[in-house]
C-alpha positions as a printed NumPy array, in Angstrom:
array([[ 29.181,  56.695, -18.341],
       [ 27.76 ,  56.67 , -21.908],
       [ 28.647,  58.78 , -24.597],
       [ 28.176,  59.811, -28.324],
       [ 29.779,  59.826, -31.036],
       [ 29.219,  60.574, -34.892],
       [ 31.216,  58.413, -36.978],
       [ 31.384,  58.808, -40.352],
       [ 32.245,  55.955, -43.586],
       [ 30.05 ,  53.711, -42.015],
       [ 27.279,  52.44 , -45.684],
       [ 26.282,  49.356, -44.814],
       [ 25.25 ,  46.533, -41.258],
       [ 28.662,  45.19 , -42.287],
       [ 30.183,  48.16 , -41.329],
       [ 27.619,  48.83 , -38.828],
       [ 28.829,  45.383, -37.028],
       [ 32.471,  46.091, -37.884],
       [ 32.637,  48.837, -35.367],
       [ 30.438,  47.894, -33.161],
       [ 32.446,  44.829, -32.316],
       [ 36.183,  46.672, -33.279],
       [ 35.092,  49.684, -29.71 ],
       [ 34.187,  46.209, -28.113],
       [ 37.009,  45.101, -28.417],
       [ 38.538,  48.747, -26.205],
       [ 39.682,  47.609, -22.487],
       [ 36.538,  49.533, -20.031],
       [ 34.259,  49.784, -22.973],
       [ 31.081,  48.067, -21.301],
       [ 29.003,  48.352, -23.936],
       [ 28.092,  50.053, -27.591],
       [ 25.446,  50.141, -30.221],
       [ 25.044,  52.544, -33.639],
       [ 22.849,  53.789, -35.315],
       [ 23.933,  53.277, -39.044],
       [ 20.507,  56.199, -40.173],
       [ 22.268,  58.482, -37.889],
       [ 25.534,  57.321, -37.848],
       [ 25.724,  57.974, -34.601],
       [ 27.408,  56.193, -31.479],
       [ 26.805,  55.568, -28.102],
       [ 29.935,  54.183, -26.536],
       [ 28.755,  52.91 , -22.236],
       [ 32.689,  52.949, -20.485],
       [ 33.884,  52.638, -17.089],
       [ 36.246,  54.701, -17.25 ],
       [ 36.809,  57.649, -19.787],
       [ 38.46 ,  56.896, -23.183],
       [ 39.904,  60.011, -25.201],
       [ 39.125,  60.777, -28.216],
       [ 42.907,  60.015, -30.042],
       [ 42.066,  56.177, -28.636],
       [ 39.056,  55.257, -30.452],
       [ 39.686,  57.543, -33.574],
       [ 43.446,  54.689, -33.634],
       [ 40.847,  52.001, -32.744],
       [ 38.892,  51.91 , -35.529],
       [ 39.985,  50.807, -39.284],
       [ 40.93 ,  53.912, -42.149],
       [ 37.212,  53.817, -43.54 ],
       [ 36.438,  54.896, -39.934],
       [ 36.027,  58.866, -38.773],
       [ 35.627,  59.334, -35.518],
       [ 34.189,  62.785, -33.705],
       [ 32.458,  64.408, -30.477],
       [ 28.665,  64.877, -30.72 ],
       [ 28.028,  68.294, -31.225],
       [ 25.998,  69.639, -27.633],
       [ 23.219,  71.758, -28.519],
       [ 21.348,  73.546, -26.427],
       [ 17.41 ,  72.51 , -24.411],
       [ 14.96 ,  74.367, -26.386],
       [ 16.609,  72.867, -29.461],
       [ 17.445,  69.733, -28.324],
       [ 13.583,  69.534, -27.398],
       [ 13.375,  70.526, -30.925],
       [ 15.247,  67.561, -32.969],
       [ 13.791,  65.469, -30.523],
       [ 10.24 ,  66.33 , -31.96 ],
       [ 12.232,  66.246, -35.071],
       [ 13.257,  62.205, -33.99 ],
       [  9.692,  61.259, -33.141],
       [  8.634,  62.059, -36.656],
       [ 10.675,  60.513, -38.363],
       [ 10.971,  57.718, -36.494],
       [  7.331,  57.158, -37.934],
       [  7.795,  58.526, -41.408],
       [ 10.734,  55.352, -41.087],
       [  7.997,  53.043, -40.149],
       [  5.399,  53.892, -42.884],
       [  6.151,  51.284, -44.978],
       [  5.454,  48.425, -42.118],
       [  1.788,  49.94 , -42.222],
       [  1.28 ,  49.999, -45.42 ],
       [  2.875,  46.763, -45.8  ],
       [  0.69 ,  45.367, -42.995],
       [ -2.002,  46.977, -43.893],
       [ -1.603,  45.092, -48.022],
       [ -1.375,  41.898, -46.476],
       [ -4.963,  42.372, -44.045],
       [ -7.405,  43.993, -47.467],
       [ -5.949,  41.166, -49.159],
       [ -6.802,  38.212, -46.679],
       [-10.111,  40.772, -45.95 ],
       [-10.512,  40.063, -50.015],
       [ -9.403,  36.111, -50.602],
       [-12.425,  35.21 , -47.316],
       [-15.064,  37.439, -46.737],
       [-18.206,  35.322, -49.943],
       [-19.05 ,  33.907, -47.865],
       [-17.013,  35.404, -44.894],
       [-14.411,  32.926, -43.513],
       [-12.616,  33.808, -40.211],
       [-10.202,  30.924, -40.396],
       [ -9.597,  31.224, -43.364],
       [ -8.764,  34.879, -43.258],
       [ -6.054,  34.526, -40.504],
       [ -4.743,  31.09 , -42.984],
       [ -3.631,  34.054, -45.238],
       [ -2.947,  36.49 , -43.245],
       [ -0.114,  34.153, -41.614],
       [  0.929,  32.663, -44.977],
       [  1.109,  36.306, -46.681],
       [  2.648,  38.057, -43.56 ],
       [  5.363,  35.682, -43.571],
       [  6.439,  35.178, -47.667],
       [  6.284,  39.061, -48.007],
       [  8.103,  40.05 , -44.25 ],
       [ 10.996,  36.566, -46.148],
       [ 10.545,  38.38 , -49.544],
       [ 12.355,  41.241, -47.599],
       [ 14.957,  39.37 , -45.982],
       [ 16.305,  37.818, -48.485],
       [ 17.034,  40.77 , -51.018],
       [ 19.312,  41.394, -49.312],
       [ 20.674,  37.824, -47.08 ],
       [ 24.2  ,  39.241, -46.525],
       [ 23.442,  41.466, -44.212],
       [ 20.544,  40.182, -42.539],
       [ 22.002,  37.931, -40.209],
       [ 24.309,  40.884, -38.394],
       [ 21.198,  42.641, -37.778],
       [ 18.841,  40.016, -36.672],
       [ 21.941,  38.848, -34.41 ],
       [ 21.805,  42.212, -32.385],
       [ 18.682,  40.669, -30.62 ],
       [ 17.626,  37.303, -31.615],
       [ 18.236,  34.787, -28.843],
       [ 18.39 ,  31.895, -31.2  ],
       [ 20.396,  33.811, -33.709],
       [ 22.921,  34.784, -30.916],
       [ 23.629,  31.745, -30.309],
       [ 23.551,  29.507, -33.559],
       [ 24.687,  31.936, -36.194],
       [ 23.92 ,  29.731, -38.989],
       [ 19.98 ,  29.831, -38.03 ],
       [ 20.136,  34.078, -38.679],
       [ 21.08 ,  32.883, -42.404],
       [ 18.466,  29.596, -43.164],
       [ 15.852,  32.074, -41.337],
       [ 13.888,  34.301, -43.613],
       [ 13.532,  30.419, -45.734],
       [ 11.98 ,  29.183, -42.783],
       [  9.565,  32.028, -43.038],
       [  8.645,  31.29 , -46.686],
       [  8.596,  27.602, -46.034],
       [  5.818,  28.568, -43.146],
       [  4.182,  31.447, -45.31 ],
       [  3.653,  28.427, -48.622],
       [  2.504,  26.522, -46.268],
       [ -0.354,  27.938, -44.366],
       [ -0.68 ,  28.981, -48.114],
       [ -1.774,  25.621, -49.271],
       [ -3.637,  25.235, -45.985],
       [ -0.857,  21.161, -45.493],
       [  0.961,  20.417, -42.369],
       [ -0.974,  23.811, -40.675],
       [ -0.526,  22.518, -37.177],
       [  2.825,  21.747, -37.073],
       [  3.069,  25.706, -38.873],
       [  1.2  ,  26.904, -36.465],
       [  3.814,  25.279, -33.697],
       [  6.53 ,  27.082, -35.472],
       [  5.413,  29.696, -35.272],
       [  4.445,  29.648, -31.669],
       [  7.96 ,  28.892, -30.933],
       [ 10.321,  31.305, -33.537],
       [  7.831,  34.241, -33.608],
       [  8.519,  33.105, -29.648],
       [ 12.181,  33.141, -29.466],
       [ 12.205,  37.016, -31.49 ],
       [ 10.179,  38.554, -29.474],
       [ 11.497,  38.02 , -26.514],
       [ 15.385,  39.17 , -28.147],
       [ 12.418,  42.352, -28.906],
       [ 11.601,  42.975, -25.392],
       [ 14.583,  43.002, -24.109],
       [ 16.242,  45.459, -26.098],
       [ 12.911,  47.306, -26.021],
       [ 13.573,  47.341, -22.653],
       [ 17.184,  48.15 , -22.302],
       [ 16.675,  51.253, -24.285],
       [ 19.037,  49.977, -26.966],
       [ 19.127,  51.699, -30.545],
       [ 19.057,  49.12 , -32.619],
       [ 18.182,  48.56 , -36.755],
       [ 15.102,  45.836, -36.574],
       [ 15.488,  43.747, -39.749],
       [ 11.882,  42.317, -39.551],
       [ 12.077,  44.024, -43.564],
       [ 14.978,  42.895, -44.256],
       [ 17.732,  45.212, -44.26 ],
       [ 16.63 ,  46.877, -47.78 ],
       [ 14.218,  49.041, -45.638],
       [ 15.66 ,  50.85 , -42.458],
       [ 13.466,  50.226, -39.796],
       [ 14.176,  50.943, -36.172],
       [ 13.592,  48.435, -33.263],
       [  9.754,  50.335, -31.835],
       [  7.149,  48.867, -30.159],
       [  5.78 ,  48.413, -33.887],
       [  8.174,  44.703, -34.473],
       [  7.243,  43.691, -30.664],
       [  3.439,  44.703, -31.669],
       [  3.844,  42.716, -35.159],
       [  5.318,  39.585, -33.754],
       [  2.029,  39.369, -30.806],
       [ -0.552,  39.873, -33.868],
       [  0.67 ,  36.535, -35.414],
       [  1.881,  34.847, -32.669],
       [ -1.976,  35.009, -31.061],
       [ -3.877,  34.342, -34.486],
       [ -1.36 ,  31.326, -33.721],
       [ -2.647,  30.439, -30.865],
       [ -6.237,  31.255, -31.639],
       [ -5.818,  28.346, -34.932],
       [ -4.9  ,  25.76 , -32.647],
       [ -7.099,  26.293, -29.531],
       [ -9.77 ,  26.486, -32.674],
       [ -8.296,  23.101, -33.903],
       [ -8.235,  21.059, -30.559],
       [-11.287,  22.023, -29.407]])
């Protein structure tokens, strides 16, 4: 059974991780997912756990209460509002993609160079996205480990990931050892995409770490699409190199 609660007092990804870890330690709790934006906590339990038990387990800085149940008509309205809110949350991602695409086009339109466009797009993608991750290097690893399989298995990988992105971006923009960078792109983004796909299939509500923690983006299909675009570009470039 799954129950939804409201936990107040969470201010950052560290709080989110702490609440999830604490609640998962309770007997009969099988899974916990926290939405930092709405303060909602979904707890999957094998048998009912009293609210007092959950409250006593959490540190004193947090308070937990049951989510108020709305009537059917209100729920439909809230769902519609939630969908609009999600689109607004994703606006920074779409804007960044648009700016990167325009910049790459302007750099390679006279004369038009498709290969240069893809190299510049991928390079700028890495540089811009690593910048946002580095804004909160302390909070990023906790969010990234929520869905990246390698980061879960090797925690230090989450700490060095923004620097890997920066290095790949510079290599692609400078056209230095591009083949190695393209292969590494397939490996790095391929692993992340596996984690993203599993999260989407499990319908878990977690924060995407693609733009770090400075911008709170929900994990959606847009995350899968952005990685897929980079992977497809890397494959196309490798095929051109070896053909």
